[in-house]
PDB file of C-alpha atoms in Angstrom:
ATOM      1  CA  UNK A  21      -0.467   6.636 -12.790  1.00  0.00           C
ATOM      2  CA  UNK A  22      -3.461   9.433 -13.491  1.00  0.00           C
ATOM      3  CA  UNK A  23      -5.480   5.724 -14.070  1.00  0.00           C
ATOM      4  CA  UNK A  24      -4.427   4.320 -11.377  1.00  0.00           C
ATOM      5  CA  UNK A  25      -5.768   7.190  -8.844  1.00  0.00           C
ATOM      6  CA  UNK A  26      -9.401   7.260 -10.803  1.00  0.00           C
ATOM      7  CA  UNK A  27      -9.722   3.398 -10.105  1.00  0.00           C
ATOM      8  CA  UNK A  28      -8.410   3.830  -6.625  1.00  0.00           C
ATOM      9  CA  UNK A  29     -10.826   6.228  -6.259  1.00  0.00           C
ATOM     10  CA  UNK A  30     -13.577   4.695  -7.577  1.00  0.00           C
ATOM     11  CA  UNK A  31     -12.561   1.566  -5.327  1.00  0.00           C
ATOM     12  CA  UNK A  32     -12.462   3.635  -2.339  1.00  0.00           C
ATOM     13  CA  UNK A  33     -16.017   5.119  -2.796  1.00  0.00           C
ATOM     14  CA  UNK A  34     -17.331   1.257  -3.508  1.00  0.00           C
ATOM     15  CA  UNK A  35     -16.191   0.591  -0.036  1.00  0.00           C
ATOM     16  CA  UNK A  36     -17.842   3.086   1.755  1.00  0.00           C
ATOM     17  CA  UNK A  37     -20.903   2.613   0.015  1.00  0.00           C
ATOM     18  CA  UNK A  38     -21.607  -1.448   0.801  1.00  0.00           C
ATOM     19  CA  UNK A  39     -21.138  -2.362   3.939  1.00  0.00           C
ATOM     20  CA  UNK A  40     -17.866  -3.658   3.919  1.00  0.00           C
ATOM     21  CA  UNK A  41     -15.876  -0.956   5.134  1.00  0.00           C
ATOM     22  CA  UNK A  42     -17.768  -0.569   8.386  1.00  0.00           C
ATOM     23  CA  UNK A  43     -17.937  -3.971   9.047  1.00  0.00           C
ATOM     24  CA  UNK A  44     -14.107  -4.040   8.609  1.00  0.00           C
ATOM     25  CA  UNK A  45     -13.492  -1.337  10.874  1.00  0.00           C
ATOM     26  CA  UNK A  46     -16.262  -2.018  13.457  1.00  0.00           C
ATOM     27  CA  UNK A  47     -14.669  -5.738  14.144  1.00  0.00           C
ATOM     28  CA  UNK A  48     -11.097  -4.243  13.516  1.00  0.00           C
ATOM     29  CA  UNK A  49     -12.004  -1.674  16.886  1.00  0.00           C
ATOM     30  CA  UNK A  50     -14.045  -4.009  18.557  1.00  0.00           C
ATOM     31  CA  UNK A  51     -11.526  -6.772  18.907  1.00  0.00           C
ATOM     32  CA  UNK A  52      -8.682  -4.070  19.011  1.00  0.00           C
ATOM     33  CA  UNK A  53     -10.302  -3.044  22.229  1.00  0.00           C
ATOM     34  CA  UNK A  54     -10.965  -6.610  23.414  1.00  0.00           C
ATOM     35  CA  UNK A  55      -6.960  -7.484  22.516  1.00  0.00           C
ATOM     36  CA  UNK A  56      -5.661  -4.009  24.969  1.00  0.00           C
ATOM     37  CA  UNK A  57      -7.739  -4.847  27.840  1.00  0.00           C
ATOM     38  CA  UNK A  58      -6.129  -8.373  27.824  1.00  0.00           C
ATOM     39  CA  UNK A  59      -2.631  -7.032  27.304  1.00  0.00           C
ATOM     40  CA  UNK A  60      -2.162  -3.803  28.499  1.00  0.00           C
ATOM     41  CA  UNK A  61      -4.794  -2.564  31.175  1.00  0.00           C
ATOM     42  CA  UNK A  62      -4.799  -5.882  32.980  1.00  0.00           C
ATOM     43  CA  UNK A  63      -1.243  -6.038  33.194  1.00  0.00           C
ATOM     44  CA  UNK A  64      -0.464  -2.600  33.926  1.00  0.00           C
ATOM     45  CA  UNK A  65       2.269  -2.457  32.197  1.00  0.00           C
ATOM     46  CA  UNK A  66       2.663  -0.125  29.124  1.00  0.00           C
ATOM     47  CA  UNK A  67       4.350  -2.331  26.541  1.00  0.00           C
ATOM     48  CA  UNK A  68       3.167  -2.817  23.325  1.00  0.00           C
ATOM     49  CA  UNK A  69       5.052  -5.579  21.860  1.00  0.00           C
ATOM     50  CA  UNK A  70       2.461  -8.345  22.159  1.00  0.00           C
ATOM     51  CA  UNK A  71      -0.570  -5.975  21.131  1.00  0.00           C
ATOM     52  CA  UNK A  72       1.473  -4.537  17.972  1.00  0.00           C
ATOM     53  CA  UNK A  73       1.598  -8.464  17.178  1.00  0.00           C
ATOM     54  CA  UNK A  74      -1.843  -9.321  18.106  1.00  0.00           C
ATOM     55  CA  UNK A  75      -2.837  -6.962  16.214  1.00  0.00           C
ATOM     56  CA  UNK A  76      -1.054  -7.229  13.271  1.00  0.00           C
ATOM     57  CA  UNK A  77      -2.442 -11.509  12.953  1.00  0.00           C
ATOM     58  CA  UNK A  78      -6.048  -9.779  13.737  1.00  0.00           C
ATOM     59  CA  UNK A  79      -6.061  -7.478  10.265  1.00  0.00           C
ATOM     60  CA  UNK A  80      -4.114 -10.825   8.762  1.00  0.00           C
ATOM     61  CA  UNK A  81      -7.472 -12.383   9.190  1.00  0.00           C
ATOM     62  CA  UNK A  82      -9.604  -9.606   8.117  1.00  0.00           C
ATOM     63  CA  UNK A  83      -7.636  -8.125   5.566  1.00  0.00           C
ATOM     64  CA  UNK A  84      -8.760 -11.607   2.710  1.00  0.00           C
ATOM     65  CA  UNK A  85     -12.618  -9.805   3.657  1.00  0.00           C
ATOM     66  CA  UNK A  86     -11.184  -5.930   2.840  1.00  0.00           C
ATOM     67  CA  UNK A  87      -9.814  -7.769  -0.594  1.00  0.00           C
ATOM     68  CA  UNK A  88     -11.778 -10.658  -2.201  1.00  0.00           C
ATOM     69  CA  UNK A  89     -13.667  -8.050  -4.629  1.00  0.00           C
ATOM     70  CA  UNK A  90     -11.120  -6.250  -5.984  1.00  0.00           C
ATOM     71  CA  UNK A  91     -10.520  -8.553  -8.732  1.00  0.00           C
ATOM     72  CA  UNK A  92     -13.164 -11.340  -7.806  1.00  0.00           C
ATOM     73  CA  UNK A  93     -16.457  -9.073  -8.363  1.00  0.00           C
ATOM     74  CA  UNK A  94     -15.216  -7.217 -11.713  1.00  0.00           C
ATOM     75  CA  UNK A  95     -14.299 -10.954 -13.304  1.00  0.00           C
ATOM     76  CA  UNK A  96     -17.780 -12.059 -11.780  1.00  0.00           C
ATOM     77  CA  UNK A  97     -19.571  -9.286 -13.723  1.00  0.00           C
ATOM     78  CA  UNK A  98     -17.302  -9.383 -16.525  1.00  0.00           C
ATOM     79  CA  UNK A  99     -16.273  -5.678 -16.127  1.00  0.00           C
ATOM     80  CA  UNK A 100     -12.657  -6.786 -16.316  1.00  0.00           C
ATOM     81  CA  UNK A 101     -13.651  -7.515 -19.899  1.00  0.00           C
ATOM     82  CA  UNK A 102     -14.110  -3.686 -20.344  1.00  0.00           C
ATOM     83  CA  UNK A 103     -11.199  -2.556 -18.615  1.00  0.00           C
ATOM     84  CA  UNK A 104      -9.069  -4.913 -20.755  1.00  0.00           C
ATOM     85  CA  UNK A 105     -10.659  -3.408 -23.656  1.00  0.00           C
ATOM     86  CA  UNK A 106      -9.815   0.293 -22.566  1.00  0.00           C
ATOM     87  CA  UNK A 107      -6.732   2.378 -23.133  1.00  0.00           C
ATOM     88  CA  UNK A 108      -6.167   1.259 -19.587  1.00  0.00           C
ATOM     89  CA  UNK A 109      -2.613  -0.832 -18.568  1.00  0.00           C
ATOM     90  CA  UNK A 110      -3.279  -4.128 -16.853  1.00  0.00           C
ATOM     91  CA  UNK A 111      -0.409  -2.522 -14.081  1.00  0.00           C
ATOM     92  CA  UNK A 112      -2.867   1.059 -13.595  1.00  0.00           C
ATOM     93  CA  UNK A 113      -5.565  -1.640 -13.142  1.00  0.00           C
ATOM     94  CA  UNK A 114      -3.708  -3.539 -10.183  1.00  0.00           C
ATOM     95  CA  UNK A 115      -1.925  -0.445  -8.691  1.00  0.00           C
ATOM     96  CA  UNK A 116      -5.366   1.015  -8.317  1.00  0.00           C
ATOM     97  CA  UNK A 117      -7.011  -1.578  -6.786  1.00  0.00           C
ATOM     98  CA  UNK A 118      -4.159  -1.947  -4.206  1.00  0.00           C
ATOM     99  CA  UNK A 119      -3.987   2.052  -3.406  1.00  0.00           C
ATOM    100  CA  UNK A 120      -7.682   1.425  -3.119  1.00  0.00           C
ATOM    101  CA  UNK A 121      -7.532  -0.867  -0.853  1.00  0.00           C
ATOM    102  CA  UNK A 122      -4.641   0.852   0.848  1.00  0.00           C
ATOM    103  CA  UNK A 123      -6.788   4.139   1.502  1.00  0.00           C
ATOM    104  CA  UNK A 124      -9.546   1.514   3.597  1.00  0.00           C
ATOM    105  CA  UNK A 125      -6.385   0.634   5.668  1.00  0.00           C
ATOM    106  CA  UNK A 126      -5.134   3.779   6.413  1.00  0.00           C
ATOM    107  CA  UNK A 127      -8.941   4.795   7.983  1.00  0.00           C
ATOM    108  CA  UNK A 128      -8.744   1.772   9.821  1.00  0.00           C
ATOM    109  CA  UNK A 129      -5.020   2.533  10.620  1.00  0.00           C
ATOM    110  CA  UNK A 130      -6.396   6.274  11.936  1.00  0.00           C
ATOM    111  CA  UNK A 131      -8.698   4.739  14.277  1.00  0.00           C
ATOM    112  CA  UNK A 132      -6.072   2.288  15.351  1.00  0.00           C
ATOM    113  CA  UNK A 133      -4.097   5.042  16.671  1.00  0.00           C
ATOM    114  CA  UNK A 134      -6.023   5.452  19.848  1.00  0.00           C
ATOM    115  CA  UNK A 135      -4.865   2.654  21.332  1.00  0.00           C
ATOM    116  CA  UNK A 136      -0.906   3.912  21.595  1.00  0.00           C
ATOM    117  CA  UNK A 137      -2.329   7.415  22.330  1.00  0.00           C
ATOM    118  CA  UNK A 138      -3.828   6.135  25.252  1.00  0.00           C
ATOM    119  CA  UNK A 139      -0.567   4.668  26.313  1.00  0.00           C
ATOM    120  CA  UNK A 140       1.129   8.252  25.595  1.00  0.00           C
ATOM    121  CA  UNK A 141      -1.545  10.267  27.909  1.00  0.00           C
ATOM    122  CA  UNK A 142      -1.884   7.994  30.928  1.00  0.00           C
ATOM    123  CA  UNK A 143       1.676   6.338  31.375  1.00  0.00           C
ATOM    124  CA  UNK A 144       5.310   6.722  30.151  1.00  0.00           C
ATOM    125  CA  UNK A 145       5.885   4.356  27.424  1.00  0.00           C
ATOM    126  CA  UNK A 146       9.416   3.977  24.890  1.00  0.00           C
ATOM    127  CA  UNK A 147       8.035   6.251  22.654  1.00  0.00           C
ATOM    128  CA  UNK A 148      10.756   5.389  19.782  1.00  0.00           C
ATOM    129  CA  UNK A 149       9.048   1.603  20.388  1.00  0.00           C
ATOM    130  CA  UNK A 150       5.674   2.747  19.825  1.00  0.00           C
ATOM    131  CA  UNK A 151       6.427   5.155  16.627  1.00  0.00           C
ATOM    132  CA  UNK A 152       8.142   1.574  15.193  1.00  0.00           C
ATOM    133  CA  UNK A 153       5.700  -0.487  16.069  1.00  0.00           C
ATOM    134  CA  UNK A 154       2.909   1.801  14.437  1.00  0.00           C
ATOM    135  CA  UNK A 155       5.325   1.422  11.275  1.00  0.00           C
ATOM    136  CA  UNK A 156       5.396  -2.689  11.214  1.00  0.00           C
ATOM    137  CA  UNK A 157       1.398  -2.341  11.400  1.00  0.00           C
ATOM    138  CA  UNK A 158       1.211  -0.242   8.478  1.00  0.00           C
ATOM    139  CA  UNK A 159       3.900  -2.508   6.713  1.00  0.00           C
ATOM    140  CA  UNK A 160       2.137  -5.676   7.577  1.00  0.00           C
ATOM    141  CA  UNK A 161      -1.068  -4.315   6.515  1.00  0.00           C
ATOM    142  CA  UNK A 162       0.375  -3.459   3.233  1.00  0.00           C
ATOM    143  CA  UNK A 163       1.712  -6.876   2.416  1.00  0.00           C
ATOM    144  CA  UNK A 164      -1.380  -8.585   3.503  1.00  0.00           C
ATOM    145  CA  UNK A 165      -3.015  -6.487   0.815  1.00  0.00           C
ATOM    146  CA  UNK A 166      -0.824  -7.008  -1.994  1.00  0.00           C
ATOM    147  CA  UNK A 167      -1.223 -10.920  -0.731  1.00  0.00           C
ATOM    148  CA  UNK A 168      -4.966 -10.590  -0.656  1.00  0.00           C
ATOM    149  CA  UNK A 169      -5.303  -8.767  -4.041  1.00  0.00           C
ATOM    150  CA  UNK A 170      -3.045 -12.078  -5.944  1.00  0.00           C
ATOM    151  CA  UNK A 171      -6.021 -14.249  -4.338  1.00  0.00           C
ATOM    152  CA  UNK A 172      -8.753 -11.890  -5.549  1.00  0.00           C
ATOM    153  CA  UNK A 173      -7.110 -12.444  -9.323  1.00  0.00           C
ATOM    154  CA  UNK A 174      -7.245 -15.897  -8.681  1.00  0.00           C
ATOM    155  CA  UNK A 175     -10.954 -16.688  -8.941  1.00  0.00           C
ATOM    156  CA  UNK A 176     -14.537 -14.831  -9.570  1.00  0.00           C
ATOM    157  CA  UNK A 177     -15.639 -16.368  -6.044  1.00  0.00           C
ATOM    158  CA  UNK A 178     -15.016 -14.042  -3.944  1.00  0.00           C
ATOM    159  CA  UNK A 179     -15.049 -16.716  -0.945  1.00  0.00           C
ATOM    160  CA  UNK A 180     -12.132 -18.674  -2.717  1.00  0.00           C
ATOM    161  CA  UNK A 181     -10.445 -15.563  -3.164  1.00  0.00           C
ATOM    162  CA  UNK A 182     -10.903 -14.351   1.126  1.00  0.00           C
ATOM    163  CA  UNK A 183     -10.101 -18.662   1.814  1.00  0.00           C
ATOM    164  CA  UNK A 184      -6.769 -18.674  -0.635  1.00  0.00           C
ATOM    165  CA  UNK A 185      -5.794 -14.883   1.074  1.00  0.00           C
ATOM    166  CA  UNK A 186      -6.250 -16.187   4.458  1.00  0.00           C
ATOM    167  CA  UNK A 187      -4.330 -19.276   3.523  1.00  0.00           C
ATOM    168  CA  UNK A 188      -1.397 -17.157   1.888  1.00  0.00           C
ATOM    169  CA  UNK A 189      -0.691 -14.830   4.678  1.00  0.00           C
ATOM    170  CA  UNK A 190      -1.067 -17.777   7.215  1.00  0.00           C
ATOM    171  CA  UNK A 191       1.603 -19.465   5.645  1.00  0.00           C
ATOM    172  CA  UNK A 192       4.092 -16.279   5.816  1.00  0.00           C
ATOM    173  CA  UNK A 193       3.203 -16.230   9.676  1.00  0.00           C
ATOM    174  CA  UNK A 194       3.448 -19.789  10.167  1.00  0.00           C
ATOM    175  CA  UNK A 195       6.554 -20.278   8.671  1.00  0.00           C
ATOM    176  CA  UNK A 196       7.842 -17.976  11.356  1.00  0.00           C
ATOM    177  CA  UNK A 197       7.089 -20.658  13.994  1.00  0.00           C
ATOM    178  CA  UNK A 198       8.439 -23.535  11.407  1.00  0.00           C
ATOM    179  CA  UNK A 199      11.587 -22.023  11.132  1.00  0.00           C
ATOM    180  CA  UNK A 200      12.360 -22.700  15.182  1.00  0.00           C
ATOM    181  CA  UNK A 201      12.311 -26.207  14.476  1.00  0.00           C
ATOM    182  CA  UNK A 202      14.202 -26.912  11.118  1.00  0.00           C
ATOM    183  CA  UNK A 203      18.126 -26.594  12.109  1.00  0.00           C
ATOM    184  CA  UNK A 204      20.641 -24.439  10.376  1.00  0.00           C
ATOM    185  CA  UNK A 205      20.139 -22.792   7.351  1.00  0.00           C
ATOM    186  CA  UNK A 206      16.599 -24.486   6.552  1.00  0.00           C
ATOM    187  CA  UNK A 207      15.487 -22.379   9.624  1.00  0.00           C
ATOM    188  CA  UNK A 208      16.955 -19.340   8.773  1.00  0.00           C
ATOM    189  CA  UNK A 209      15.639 -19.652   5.122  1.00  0.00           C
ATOM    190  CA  UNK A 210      12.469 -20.178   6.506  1.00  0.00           C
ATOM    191  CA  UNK A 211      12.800 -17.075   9.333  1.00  0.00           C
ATOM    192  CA  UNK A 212      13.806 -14.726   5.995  1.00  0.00           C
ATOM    193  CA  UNK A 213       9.933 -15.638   4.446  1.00  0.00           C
ATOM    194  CA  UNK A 214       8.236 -14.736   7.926  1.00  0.00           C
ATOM    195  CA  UNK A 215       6.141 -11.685   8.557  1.00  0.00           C
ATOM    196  CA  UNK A 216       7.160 -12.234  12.648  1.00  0.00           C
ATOM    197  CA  UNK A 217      10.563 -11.521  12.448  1.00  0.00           C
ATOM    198  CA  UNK A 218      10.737  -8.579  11.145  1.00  0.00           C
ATOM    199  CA  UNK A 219       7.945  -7.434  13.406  1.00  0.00           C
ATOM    200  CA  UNK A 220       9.632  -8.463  16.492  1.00  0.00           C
ATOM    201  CA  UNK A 221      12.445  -5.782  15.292  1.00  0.00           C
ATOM    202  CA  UNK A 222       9.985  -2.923  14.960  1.00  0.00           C
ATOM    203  CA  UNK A 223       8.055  -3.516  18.048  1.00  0.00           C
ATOM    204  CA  UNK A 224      11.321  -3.147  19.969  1.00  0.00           C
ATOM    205  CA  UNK A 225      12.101   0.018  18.559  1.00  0.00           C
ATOM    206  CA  UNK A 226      14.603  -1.496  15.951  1.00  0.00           C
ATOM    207  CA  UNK A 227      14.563  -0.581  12.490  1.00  0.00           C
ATOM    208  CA  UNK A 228      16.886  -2.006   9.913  1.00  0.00           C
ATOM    209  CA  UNK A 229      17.056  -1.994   5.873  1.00  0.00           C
ATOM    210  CA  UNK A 230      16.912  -5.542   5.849  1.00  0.00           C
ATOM    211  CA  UNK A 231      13.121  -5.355   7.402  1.00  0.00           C
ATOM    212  CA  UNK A 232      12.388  -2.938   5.111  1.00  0.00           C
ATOM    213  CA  UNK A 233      13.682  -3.940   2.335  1.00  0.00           C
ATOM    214  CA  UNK A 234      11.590  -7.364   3.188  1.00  0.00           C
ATOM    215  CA  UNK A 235       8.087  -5.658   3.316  1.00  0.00           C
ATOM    216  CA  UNK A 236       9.059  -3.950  -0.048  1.00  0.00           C
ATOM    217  CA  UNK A 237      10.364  -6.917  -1.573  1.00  0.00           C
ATOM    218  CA  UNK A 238       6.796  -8.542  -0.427  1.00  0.00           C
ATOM    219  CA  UNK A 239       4.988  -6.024  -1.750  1.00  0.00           C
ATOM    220  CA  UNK A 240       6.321  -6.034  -5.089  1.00  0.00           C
ATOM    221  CA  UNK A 241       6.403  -9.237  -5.442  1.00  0.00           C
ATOM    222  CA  UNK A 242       2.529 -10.376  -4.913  1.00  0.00           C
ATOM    223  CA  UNK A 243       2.255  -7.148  -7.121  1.00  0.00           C
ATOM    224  CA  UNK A 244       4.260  -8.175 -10.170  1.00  0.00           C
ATOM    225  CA  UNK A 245       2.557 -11.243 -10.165  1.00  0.00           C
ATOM    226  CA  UNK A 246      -1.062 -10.081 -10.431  1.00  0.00           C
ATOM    227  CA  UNK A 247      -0.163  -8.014 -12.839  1.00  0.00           C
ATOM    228  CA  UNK A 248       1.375 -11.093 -15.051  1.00  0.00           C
ATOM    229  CA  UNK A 249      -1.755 -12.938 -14.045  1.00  0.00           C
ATOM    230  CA  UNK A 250      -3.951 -10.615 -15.727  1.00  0.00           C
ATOM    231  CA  UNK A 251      -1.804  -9.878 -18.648  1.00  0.00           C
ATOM    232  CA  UNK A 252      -1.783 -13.400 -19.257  1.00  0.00           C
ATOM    233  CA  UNK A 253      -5.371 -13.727 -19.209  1.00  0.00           C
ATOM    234  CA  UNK A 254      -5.724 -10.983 -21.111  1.00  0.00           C
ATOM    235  CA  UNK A 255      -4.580 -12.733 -23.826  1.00  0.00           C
TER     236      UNK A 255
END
């Protein structure tokens, strides 16, 4: 894991050092602030349901940008070459580029924050609602990052890599709508892949294993399978 942190770290200072990062976070805050005076301040009323979920589907859409180097760039300048060649696992290589990644979000999660705190000073919101809700955006963040980082291992164009990520966490939001209209237990299949559902719970204030257990299962998942993508074309 020692690896792991030195690539995150490296990834982390890449970020900050291009553009990327404050591009991220300036349209992250600048729609953020667009998406609460629609919802909250012109309605009055201090609910954050339907911003937690706007906002969630606005980082959907950015997060393919925060992710289509991480694996895209070092195949494009054949740098994964060397790290294949190092006394480096092919996992240290992925879990660094996701807690990489994951630090970006977490600075853009910071300045996310004012937006509830506002809600805290000036009215009397559920508070249990808000703390859950802030916990489905970090969630949802981190599964759109292990989704985006599968689609960065995918190809050395980095715009394939942001079109396939933005195409792969569509389809887990989608599917949430889909699953209204299939009957039985097509629907409810379908329900179990979406990333709404188990948002819905948080931003009420509910929290249940089975939500968890989904984001984890996500997680790992897109995880395990960049790893096995790079192992196999490592050899």
């Amino acid at each position: 894991m020692e690896k792991a942190f030195i690539i995150a770290k490296r990834e982390i200072k890449s970020y900050f050092v291009s553009p990327t990062a404050y591009i991220i976070i300036g349209l992250f805050l600048l729609i953020s602030g667009f998406i609460y005076y629609v919802t909250l301040l012109s309605s009055g009323v201090a609910e954050v349901r339907g911003f937690l979920l706007n906002m969630c589907f606005t980082f959907m859409m950015l997060s393919p940008i925060l992710t289509m180097r991480l694996l895209s760039e070092e195949k494009k300048l054949g740098t994964l070459e060397f790290l294949y060649t190092s006394p480096i696992k092919v996992s240290d290589i992925v879990i660094g580029k996701y807690l990489g990644a994951l630090l970006l979000y977490l600075v853009i999660t910071l300045f996310f924050l004012q937006f509830p705190l506002y809600l805290v000073l000036f009215s009397k919101p559920d508070l249990g609602s808000i703390l859950t809700s802030l916990l489905g955006f970090l969630l949802n963040g981190c599964a759109c990052i292990a989704i985006g980082l599968f689609a960065s291992s995918l190809s050395e164009n980095q715009l394939i890599a942001a079109v396939v990520g933005m195409i792969s966490v569509l389809f887990f939001w989608i599917i949430g709508w889909v699953s209204g209209l299939s009957p039985g237990g097509v629907g409810n299949f379908f329900a179990s892949l979406s990333l709404i559902k188990p948002l819905e719970n948080l931003s009420k204030g509910v929290i249940n294993a089975e939500d968890i257990f989904y984001y984890s299962a996500l997680i790992f998942f897109f995880l395990f399978i960049t790893i096995k993508r790079l192992e196999w074309k490592r050899w």
